[in-house]
Short mmCIF file of C-alpha atoms and ligand atoms in Angstrom, two decimals:
data_model
loop_
_atom_site.label_atom_id
_atom_site.label_comp_id
_atom_site.label_asym_id
_atom_site.label_seq_id
_atom_site.Cartn_x
_atom_site.Cartn_y
_atom_site.Cartn_z
CA MET A 22 -14.51 12.38 -6.00
CA ALA A 23 -17.91 10.85 -7.35
CA ILE A 24 -19.52 9.83 -10.56
CA LYS A 25 -21.81 12.75 -12.47
CA THR A 26 -24.42 11.78 -15.27
CA TYR A 27 -24.37 13.93 -17.93
CA LYS A 28 -26.51 14.59 -21.38
CA LYS A 29 -25.37 12.46 -24.14
CA PHE A 30 -23.65 14.87 -26.81
CA ASP A 31 -22.69 17.49 -23.89
CA ASP A 32 -20.04 19.66 -24.58
CA GLN A 33 -19.47 21.38 -21.62
CA LYS A 34 -15.81 21.47 -21.10
CA ILE A 35 -15.48 19.08 -17.36
CA THR A 36 -11.16 19.52 -17.30
CA PRO A 37 -8.77 22.03 -19.03
CA ASN A 38 -8.65 19.54 -22.31
CA PHE A 39 -11.86 17.03 -22.21
CA ARG A 40 -15.70 17.20 -23.37
CA ALA A 41 -18.03 15.68 -21.40
CA ARG A 42 -19.40 13.89 -25.03
CA GLU A 43 -15.99 12.98 -25.11
CA PHE A 44 -16.91 9.86 -23.32
CA ASP A 45 -20.20 9.03 -24.32
CA CYS A 46 -21.45 5.76 -25.37
CA GLN A 47 -20.22 4.53 -29.17
CA GLY A 48 -23.26 3.15 -29.58
CA SER A 49 -26.44 4.76 -31.58
CA GLY A 50 -29.90 4.81 -30.12
CA CYS A 51 -29.38 2.57 -27.22
CA CYS A 52 -28.88 5.51 -24.47
CA SER A 53 -29.15 8.66 -23.36
CA ALA A 54 -26.64 10.19 -20.59
CA THR A 55 -23.27 9.14 -19.83
CA PRO A 56 -21.82 8.83 -16.36
CA ILE A 57 -18.32 9.90 -15.90
CA ASP A 58 -16.49 8.99 -12.45
CA GLU A 59 -14.31 12.28 -11.97
CA GLU A 60 -11.88 10.86 -10.43
CA LEU A 61 -11.16 9.11 -14.50
CA VAL A 62 -11.14 12.23 -15.74
CA ALA A 63 -8.97 13.58 -13.51
CA TYR A 64 -6.38 10.77 -14.40
CA LEU A 65 -6.85 11.22 -17.98
CA GLN A 66 -6.38 15.53 -17.89
CA GLN A 67 -3.42 14.30 -15.71
CA ILE A 68 -2.12 11.78 -18.53
CA ARG A 69 -2.74 14.99 -21.16
CA THR A 70 -0.78 17.31 -19.19
CA TYR A 71 2.05 14.89 -18.67
CA PHE A 72 2.51 13.76 -22.77
CA GLY A 73 0.68 16.80 -23.92
CA LYS A 74 -0.75 15.58 -26.72
CA PRO A 75 -4.40 14.94 -27.71
CA VAL A 76 -6.07 11.92 -25.89
CA HIS A 77 -8.16 9.84 -28.03
CA VAL A 78 -10.65 8.51 -25.58
CA THR A 79 -13.44 6.04 -25.68
CA ALA A 80 -15.26 5.13 -21.89
CA TYR A 81 -18.94 4.64 -21.34
CA ARG A 82 -20.89 2.12 -22.91
CA CYS A 83 -24.28 1.55 -21.48
CA LYS A 84 -25.43 -2.41 -21.22
CA THR A 85 -26.96 -2.49 -24.20
CA HIS A 86 -23.47 -1.39 -26.16
CA ASN A 87 -21.25 -3.05 -24.12
CA ALA A 88 -23.32 -6.71 -25.07
CA LYS A 89 -21.77 -6.13 -28.77
CA VAL A 90 -18.09 -5.46 -28.60
CA ALA A 91 -15.67 -7.90 -29.25
CA ASN A 92 -14.06 -9.19 -25.30
CA ALA A 93 -16.29 -7.26 -23.43
CA ALA A 94 -16.71 -8.04 -19.66
CA PRO A 95 -20.48 -8.15 -19.11
CA ASN A 96 -19.63 -6.12 -15.77
CA SER A 97 -17.08 -4.39 -17.53
CA TYR A 98 -15.82 -1.03 -15.30
CA HIS A 99 -17.29 0.82 -18.93
CA CYS A 100 -20.54 0.54 -18.02
CA TYR A 101 -20.56 2.14 -15.16
CA GLY A 102 -18.14 5.35 -16.20
CA MET A 103 -15.23 3.89 -14.46
CA ALA A 104 -13.23 2.65 -17.05
CA ALA A 105 -11.53 4.53 -20.34
CA ASP A 106 -9.38 3.03 -23.70
CA PHE A 107 -7.46 5.63 -25.08
CA HIS A 108 -4.45 6.09 -27.44
CA ILE A 109 -2.04 8.95 -27.62
CA ASP A 110 -0.24 10.26 -31.15
CA GLY A 111 3.12 9.32 -30.97
CA VAL A 112 3.34 7.80 -28.03
CA LYS A 113 3.75 3.82 -27.38
CA PRO A 114 1.21 2.13 -25.34
CA THR A 115 3.72 0.49 -23.49
CA GLU A 116 4.87 4.46 -22.25
CA ILE A 117 1.83 5.50 -21.38
CA ALA A 118 0.98 2.15 -19.34
CA LYS A 119 3.96 2.60 -17.12
CA TYR A 120 3.11 6.19 -16.28
CA ALA A 121 -0.29 5.57 -16.04
CA GLU A 122 1.02 3.27 -13.16
CA SER A 123 3.18 5.75 -11.98
CA ILE A 124 0.99 7.77 -10.95
CA GLY A 125 -1.09 5.17 -9.32
CA ILE A 126 -4.01 3.85 -11.76
CA LYS A 127 -4.75 0.06 -10.07
CA GLY A 128 -6.92 -1.20 -13.32
CA ILE A 129 -3.98 -1.07 -16.63
CA GLY A 130 -4.59 -2.56 -19.72
CA LEU A 131 -2.40 -3.03 -21.90
CA TYR A 132 -3.00 -3.67 -25.68
CA ASP A 133 -0.90 -2.90 -29.09
CA THR A 134 -3.07 0.34 -30.21
CA PHE A 135 -4.27 1.75 -26.57
CA VAL A 136 -3.98 1.41 -23.33
CA HIS A 137 -7.46 0.80 -20.65
CA ILE A 138 -7.41 1.77 -17.39
CA ASP A 139 -9.89 2.19 -14.68
CA THR A 140 -10.88 3.54 -11.25
CA ARG A 141 -11.07 0.03 -9.49
CA THR A 142 -9.10 0.43 -5.96
CA SER A 143 -7.08 -2.84 -5.88
CA LYS A 144 -4.20 -3.95 -8.56
CA SER A 145 -4.94 -5.54 -11.73
CA PHE A 146 -2.73 -5.34 -14.70
CA TRP A 147 -3.35 -6.98 -17.89
CA TYR A 148 -1.57 -7.39 -21.21
CA SER A 149 -4.22 -7.83 -24.36
CA HIS A 150 -7.23 -9.60 -25.31
CA ALA A 151 -5.89 -12.60 -23.46
CA GLN A 152 -5.35 -11.11 -20.54
CA GLN A 153 -1.77 -11.49 -19.23
CA ARG A 154 -1.18 -10.87 -16.01
CA ARG A 155 1.07 -8.45 -15.32
CA THR A 156 3.15 -6.67 -11.85
CA THR A 157 4.37 -3.69 -13.28
CA PHE A 158 4.75 -1.87 -16.53
CA GLY A 159 7.69 -0.27 -15.84
CA GLY A 160 6.30 2.37 -13.63
CA ALA A 161 6.63 1.98 -9.79
CA PRO A 162 4.63 4.13 -7.93
CA LYS A 163 6.46 6.91 -5.38
CA LYS A 164 4.89 5.54 -2.13
CA ASP A 165 1.66 8.61 -2.39
CA ALA A 166 0.99 9.20 -5.48
CA TYR A 167 -0.64 11.76 -4.31
CA THR A 168 0.00 14.58 -7.37
CA LEU A 169 -0.38 18.31 -7.31
CA TYR A 170 -3.44 17.72 -9.25
CA GLY A 171 -5.48 15.29 -7.58
CA PHE A 172 -4.60 17.82 -4.86
CA VAL A 173 -5.23 20.91 -6.18
CA TRP A 174 -9.20 18.64 -7.13
CA ASP A 175 -9.75 18.70 -3.81
CA VAL A 176 -9.28 21.50 -2.85
CA GLN A 177 -11.74 23.19 -5.23
CA ASN A 178 -14.35 20.85 -4.56
CA ALA A 179 -13.58 21.10 -0.55
CA VAL A 180 -14.05 24.91 -0.82
CA GLY A 181 -16.24 24.73 -3.67
CA ALA A 182 -14.82 26.48 -6.59
CA SER A 183 -15.08 25.10 -9.59
CA VAL A 184 -13.05 22.03 -10.17
CA ASP A 185 -10.22 21.76 -13.34
CA GLY A 186 -7.86 20.73 -10.79
CA ILE A 187 -5.69 23.77 -11.69
CA ALA A 188 -5.42 26.55 -9.11
CA GLY A 189 -6.09 29.94 -10.47
CA PRO A 190 -7.83 33.29 -8.53
CA GLU A 191 -11.17 32.18 -8.06
CA THR A 192 -9.61 28.61 -5.94
CA LEU A 193 -8.12 31.59 -3.53
CA ASN A 194 -10.81 33.51 -3.53
CA LYS A 195 -13.24 30.32 -1.76
CA THR A 196 -10.23 29.65 0.22
CA VAL A 197 -10.71 29.80 3.68
CA THR A 198 -8.52 30.21 6.72
CA LEU A 199 -6.99 26.79 7.67
CA SER A 200 -5.07 26.42 10.95
CA ALA A 201 -5.40 24.93 14.41
CA ARG A 202 -7.07 28.30 15.58
CA LYS A 203 -9.42 28.86 13.25
CA ASN A 204 -10.84 26.06 10.50
CA ARG A 205 -10.14 22.96 12.88
CA THR A 206 -12.25 20.61 10.72
CA HIS A 207 -12.02 21.20 6.96
CA LYS A 208 -11.92 18.88 3.84
CA ALA A 209 -9.44 21.31 2.56
CA VAL A 210 -6.91 20.36 5.83
CA LEU A 211 -7.25 16.86 4.64
CA ALA A 212 -6.15 17.35 1.65
CA VAL A 213 -3.59 19.29 2.75
CA GLN A 214 -2.42 16.64 5.17
CA LYS A 215 -2.75 14.37 2.08
CA ARG A 216 0.03 16.93 0.21
CA LEU A 217 1.55 17.53 2.70
CA PHE A 218 3.02 13.75 3.44
CA ALA A 219 3.64 13.26 -0.04
CA LEU A 220 5.86 16.09 -0.25
CA GLY A 221 8.23 13.98 2.57
CA TYR A 222 6.62 16.28 5.40
CA THR A 223 5.71 12.95 6.95
CA GLU A 224 5.71 14.25 10.79
CA VAL A 225 2.43 15.26 9.87
CA GLY A 226 1.06 12.25 10.72
CA GLU A 227 -2.08 10.81 9.64
CA ALA A 228 -4.98 12.49 7.29
CA ASP A 229 -7.37 12.92 9.66
CA GLY A 230 -9.26 16.43 8.53
CA ILE A 231 -8.03 18.12 11.84
CA ALA A 232 -5.85 20.56 11.89
CA GLY A 233 -4.03 20.08 14.72
CA ALA A 234 -0.06 19.81 16.54
CA LYS A 235 0.81 18.34 13.72
CA PHE A 236 -0.52 19.67 10.97
CA THR A 237 0.73 23.35 12.69
CA ALA A 238 3.91 21.40 12.71
CA ALA A 239 4.40 20.37 9.25
CA VAL A 240 2.26 23.21 7.60
CA THR A 241 5.59 25.86 9.67
CA HIS A 242 8.35 23.31 8.59
CA PHE A 243 7.23 23.20 4.62
CA GLN A 244 6.68 27.59 4.99
CA LYS A 245 10.61 27.92 6.79
CA ASP A 246 11.49 25.40 3.65
CA ASN A 247 9.86 27.32 1.02
CA GLY A 248 10.67 31.26 2.60
CA CYS A 249 6.67 31.46 3.41
CA TRP A 250 5.92 33.87 7.21
CA ALA A 251 6.67 30.31 9.65
CA ASP A 252 2.81 30.67 11.63
CA GLY A 253 1.40 26.95 10.80
CA GLU A 254 -1.53 28.86 9.19
CA ILE A 255 -2.30 28.64 5.67
CA THR A 256 -4.84 32.03 4.64
CA ALA A 257 -6.57 32.67 1.50
CA LYS A 258 -3.60 34.71 -0.06
CA ASN A 259 -0.41 33.80 1.80
CA GLN A 260 2.25 32.74 0.34
CA THR A 261 2.42 29.23 1.71
CA TRP A 262 -1.45 28.46 -0.18
CA LYS A 263 -0.08 29.79 -3.59
CA LYS A 264 3.07 27.42 -2.70
CA LEU A 265 0.93 24.12 -2.18
CA LEU A 266 -0.84 25.09 -5.06
CA GLY A 267 1.69 25.44 -7.85
CA MET A 268 0.99 28.81 -7.96
CA ALA A 269 4.59 30.12 -6.15
ZN1 LIG B 327 -24.93 3.06 -25.11
ZN1 LIG B 328 -11.07 -0.60 -21.67
#
Protein backbone atom coordinates (compact mmCIF):
# COMPACT_ATOMS: atom_id res chain seq x y z
CA MET A 1 0.00 0.00 0.00
CA ALA A 2 1.11 3.52 -0.60
CA ILE A 3 0.28 7.15 -0.03
CA LYS A 4 -1.62 8.67 -2.94
CA THR A 5 -2.14 12.37 -3.47
CA TYR A 6 -5.45 13.84 -4.61
CA LYS A 7 -6.44 17.39 -5.47
CA LYS A 8 -8.33 19.11 -2.71
CA PHE A 9 -12.12 18.85 -3.19
CA ASP A 10 -11.74 15.75 -5.39
CA ASP A 11 -15.11 14.00 -5.20
CA GLN A 12 -14.01 10.61 -6.52
CA LYS A 13 -14.89 7.47 -4.61
CA ILE A 14 -11.79 5.76 -3.26
CA THR A 15 -13.61 2.91 -1.48
CA PRO A 16 -17.29 1.92 -1.48
CA ASN A 17 -18.05 4.41 1.31
CA PHE A 18 -15.38 7.12 1.14
CA ARG A 19 -14.66 9.95 -1.24
CA ALA A 20 -11.26 11.63 -1.50
CA ARG A 21 -12.55 15.03 -0.38
CA GLU A 22 -13.61 13.62 3.00
CA PHE A 23 -9.89 13.44 3.82
CA ASP A 24 -9.15 17.08 2.90
CA CYS A 25 -7.42 19.50 5.24
CA GLN A 26 -10.03 21.51 7.16
CA GLY A 27 -8.14 24.79 6.83
CA SER A 28 -9.19 27.25 4.15
CA GLY A 29 -6.81 28.72 1.57
CA CYS A 30 -3.86 26.88 3.12
CA CYS A 31 -3.22 23.99 0.71
CA SER A 32 -4.41 22.41 -2.53
CA ALA A 33 -3.54 18.71 -2.33
CA THR A 34 -4.54 15.86 -0.05
CA PRO A 35 -2.24 12.89 0.63
CA ILE A 36 -4.10 9.76 1.69
CA ASP A 37 -2.50 6.55 2.91
CA GLU A 38 -4.28 3.62 1.24
CA GLU A 39 -3.80 1.55 4.38
CA LEU A 40 -5.65 4.19 6.41
CA VAL A 41 -8.59 4.14 4.00
CA ALA A 42 -8.62 0.33 4.01
CA TYR A 43 -8.89 0.35 7.80
CA LEU A 44 -11.60 3.01 7.79
CA GLN A 45 -13.60 1.08 5.21
CA GLN A 46 -13.27 -2.06 7.29
CA ILE A 47 -14.57 -0.13 10.31
CA ARG A 48 -17.37 1.37 8.20
CA THR A 49 -18.39 -2.08 6.97
CA TYR A 50 -18.24 -3.63 10.44
CA PHE A 51 -20.44 -1.03 12.17
CA GLY A 52 -22.64 -0.46 9.12
CA LYS A 53 -23.02 3.26 9.80
CA PRO A 54 -21.51 6.43 8.35
CA VAL A 55 -18.01 7.26 9.59
CA HIS A 56 -17.37 10.99 9.94
CA VAL A 57 -13.68 11.70 9.40
CA THR A 58 -11.23 14.55 9.57
CA ALA A 59 -7.87 13.41 8.29
CA TYR A 60 -5.21 15.44 6.51
CA ARG A 61 -3.76 18.64 7.99
CA CYS A 62 -1.24 20.68 6.08
CA LYS A 63 1.52 22.11 8.29
CA THR A 64 -0.04 25.59 8.20
CA HIS A 65 -3.37 24.32 9.43
CA ASN A 66 -1.82 21.85 11.87
CA ALA A 67 -0.02 24.70 13.61
CA LYS A 68 -3.42 26.24 14.40
CA VAL A 69 -4.99 23.09 15.82
CA ALA A 70 -5.09 22.90 19.61
CA ASN A 71 -3.12 20.01 21.11
CA ALA A 72 -1.70 18.99 17.72
CA ALA A 73 1.78 17.48 17.60
CA PRO A 74 4.02 19.48 15.21
CA ASN A 75 4.93 16.34 13.27
CA SER A 76 1.54 14.69 13.54
CA TYR A 77 0.67 11.68 11.37
CA HIS A 78 -2.21 13.88 10.17
CA CYS A 79 0.37 15.97 8.26
CA TYR A 80 1.29 12.95 6.11
CA GLY A 81 -2.16 11.62 5.28
CA MET A 82 -1.57 8.72 7.67
CA ALA A 83 -4.10 9.58 10.42
CA ALA A 84 -7.81 10.18 10.86
CA ASP A 85 -10.01 11.36 13.71
CA PHE A 86 -13.55 10.08 13.41
CA HIS A 87 -16.81 9.28 15.10
CA ILE A 88 -19.74 7.06 14.20
CA ASP A 89 -23.30 8.06 15.09
CA GLY A 90 -24.64 5.80 17.81
CA VAL A 91 -21.38 3.95 18.49
CA LYS A 92 -19.32 4.66 21.60
CA PRO A 93 -15.69 5.63 20.99
CA THR A 94 -14.66 2.86 23.40
CA GLU A 95 -16.32 0.29 21.11
CA ILE A 96 -14.61 1.75 18.07
CA ALA A 97 -11.19 1.70 19.76
CA LYS A 98 -11.72 -1.92 20.77
CA TYR A 99 -12.59 -2.96 17.24
CA ALA A 100 -9.70 -0.91 15.79
CA GLU A 101 -7.31 -2.80 18.08
CA SER A 102 -8.78 -6.16 17.05
CA ILE A 103 -8.06 -5.57 13.36
CA GLY A 104 -4.42 -4.77 14.01
CA ILE A 105 -4.30 -0.96 13.96
CA LYS A 106 -1.13 0.12 15.82
CA GLY A 107 -1.80 3.82 16.49
CA ILE A 108 -5.03 4.42 18.42
CA GLY A 109 -6.06 7.39 20.54
CA LEU A 110 -9.34 7.22 22.43
CA TYR A 111 -11.10 10.51 23.23
CA ASP A 112 -14.47 11.21 24.78
CA THR A 113 -16.17 12.04 21.50
CA PHE A 114 -13.95 10.51 18.80
CA VAL A 115 -11.18 8.06 18.00
CA HIS A 116 -7.83 8.76 16.35
CA ILE A 117 -6.19 6.06 14.26
CA ASP A 118 -2.96 6.14 12.26
CA THR A 119 -0.82 3.77 10.24
CA ARG A 120 2.35 3.78 12.37
CA THR A 121 4.02 0.39 12.53
CA SER A 122 4.80 0.06 16.23
CA LYS A 123 2.08 0.10 18.83
CA SER A 124 1.02 3.29 20.60
CA PHE A 125 -2.32 3.46 22.42
CA TRP A 126 -3.45 6.42 24.50
CA TYR A 127 -6.44 8.05 26.13
CA SER A 128 -7.41 11.72 25.88
CA HIS A 129 -5.42 14.87 25.17
CA ALA A 130 -3.39 14.10 28.30
CA GLN A 131 -2.05 11.11 26.32
CA GLN A 132 -2.42 8.60 29.13
CA ARG A 133 -0.80 5.36 27.96
CA ARG A 134 -2.99 2.32 27.41
CA THR A 135 -1.84 -1.21 26.70
CA THR A 136 -5.20 -2.38 25.38
CA PHE A 137 -8.74 -1.24 24.61
CA GLY A 138 -9.99 -4.78 25.12
CA GLY A 139 -9.81 -5.89 21.52
CA ALA A 140 -6.77 -8.16 21.48
CA PRO A 141 -5.85 -8.73 17.85
CA LYS A 142 -5.83 -12.19 16.39
CA LYS A 143 -2.38 -13.63 15.88
CA ASP A 144 -2.52 -12.59 12.26
CA ALA A 145 -5.10 -9.95 11.54
CA TYR A 146 -4.77 -10.19 7.75
CA THR A 147 -8.43 -9.81 6.93
CA LEU A 148 -10.38 -10.68 3.81
CA TYR A 149 -10.65 -6.97 3.11
CA GLY A 150 -6.89 -6.38 3.23
CA PHE A 151 -6.28 -9.55 1.24
CA VAL A 152 -8.63 -8.55 -1.58
CA TRP A 153 -7.12 -5.06 -1.57
CA ASP A 154 -3.62 -6.50 -2.06
CA VAL A 155 -4.78 -8.96 -4.72
CA GLN A 156 -6.46 -6.18 -6.69
CA ASN A 157 -3.25 -4.16 -6.58
CA ALA A 158 -1.24 -7.22 -7.64
CA VAL A 159 -3.39 -8.14 -10.64
CA GLY A 160 -4.06 -4.58 -11.82
CA ALA A 161 -7.77 -4.43 -11.03
CA SER A 162 -9.41 -1.32 -9.58
CA VAL A 163 -8.80 -1.35 -5.87
CA ASP A 164 -11.71 -1.27 -3.43
CA GLY A 165 -11.20 -4.31 -1.19
CA ILE A 166 -14.26 -6.13 -2.49
CA ALA A 167 -13.79 -8.79 -5.15
CA GLY A 168 -16.01 -8.80 -8.23
CA PRO A 169 -15.90 -9.95 -11.85
CA GLU A 170 -13.14 -7.48 -12.76
CA THR A 171 -10.83 -8.91 -10.11
CA LEU A 172 -11.50 -12.44 -11.33
CA ASN A 173 -10.91 -11.51 -14.97
CA LYS A 174 -7.50 -9.99 -14.25
CA THR A 175 -6.26 -12.91 -12.21
CA VAL A 176 -3.43 -15.06 -13.59
CA THR A 177 -2.79 -18.69 -12.72
CA LEU A 178 -0.91 -19.01 -9.44
CA SER A 179 0.84 -22.33 -9.03
CA ALA A 180 4.21 -24.00 -8.61
CA ARG A 181 4.05 -24.98 -12.28
CA LYS A 182 3.08 -21.63 -13.78
CA ASN A 183 3.43 -18.33 -11.93
CA ARG A 184 5.94 -19.19 -9.25
CA THR A 185 6.52 -15.57 -8.33
CA HIS A 186 3.73 -13.05 -8.31
CA LYS A 187 2.64 -10.38 -5.88
CA ALA A 188 -0.68 -12.16 -5.57
CA VAL A 189 1.14 -15.28 -4.32
CA LEU A 190 2.40 -13.23 -1.39
CA ALA A 191 -1.14 -12.14 -0.54
CA VAL A 192 -2.42 -15.72 -0.78
CA GLN A 193 0.36 -16.96 1.51
CA LYS A 194 -0.54 -14.36 4.14
CA ARG A 195 -4.23 -15.07 3.83
CA LEU A 196 -3.83 -18.86 4.10
CA PHE A 197 -1.64 -18.41 7.17
CA ALA A 198 -4.28 -16.14 8.74
CA LEU A 199 -6.92 -18.79 8.03
CA GLY A 200 -4.88 -21.36 9.95
CA TYR A 201 -3.08 -23.11 7.05
CA THR A 202 0.23 -22.54 8.77
CA GLU A 203 2.01 -25.13 6.62
CA VAL A 204 2.20 -22.37 3.99
CA GLY A 205 5.19 -21.08 5.99
CA GLU A 206 6.93 -17.75 5.51
CA ALA A 207 5.28 -15.35 3.06
CA ASP A 208 7.94 -14.91 0.36
CA GLY A 209 5.85 -14.48 -2.82
CA ILE A 210 7.09 -17.76 -4.32
CA ALA A 211 4.70 -20.57 -5.12
CA GLY A 212 6.62 -23.70 -4.15
CA ALA A 213 5.91 -26.99 -2.44
CA LYS A 214 4.58 -25.37 0.76
CA PHE A 215 2.27 -23.12 -1.23
CA THR A 216 0.90 -26.12 -3.15
CA ALA A 217 0.41 -28.09 0.07
CA ALA A 218 -1.48 -25.26 1.79
CA VAL A 219 -3.65 -24.52 -1.25
CA THR A 220 -4.46 -28.23 -1.59
CA HIS A 221 -5.40 -28.44 2.09
CA PHE A 222 -7.67 -25.40 1.68
CA GLN A 223 -9.23 -26.97 -1.42
CA LYS A 224 -9.99 -30.24 0.39
CA ASP A 225 -11.58 -28.37 3.31
CA ASN A 226 -13.74 -26.34 0.95
CA GLY A 227 -14.87 -29.04 -1.46
CA CYS A 228 -12.80 -27.73 -4.37
CA TRP A 229 -10.82 -29.67 -6.98
CA ALA A 230 -7.60 -30.36 -5.02
CA ASP A 231 -4.78 -29.66 -7.47
CA GLY A 232 -2.89 -26.95 -5.58
CA GLU A 233 -3.54 -24.39 -8.31
CA ILE A 234 -5.34 -21.09 -8.33
CA THR A 235 -6.72 -20.04 -11.69
CA ALA A 236 -8.72 -17.01 -12.71
CA LYS A 237 -12.18 -18.38 -12.23
CA ASN A 238 -11.78 -21.62 -10.31
CA GLN A 239 -13.84 -22.30 -7.22
CA THR A 240 -10.76 -22.11 -4.98
CA TRP A 241 -10.09 -18.54 -5.99
CA LYS A 242 -13.73 -17.53 -5.54
CA LYS A 243 -13.73 -19.04 -2.04
CA LEU A 244 -10.49 -17.31 -1.08
CA LEU A 245 -11.80 -13.98 -2.36
CA GLY A 246 -15.03 -14.36 -0.41
CA MET A 247 -17.13 -14.69 -3.57
CA ALA A 248 -18.43 -18.22 -2.98
ZN1 LIG B 1 -4.40 23.02 4.70
ZN1 LIG C 1 -5.79 12.60 15.37
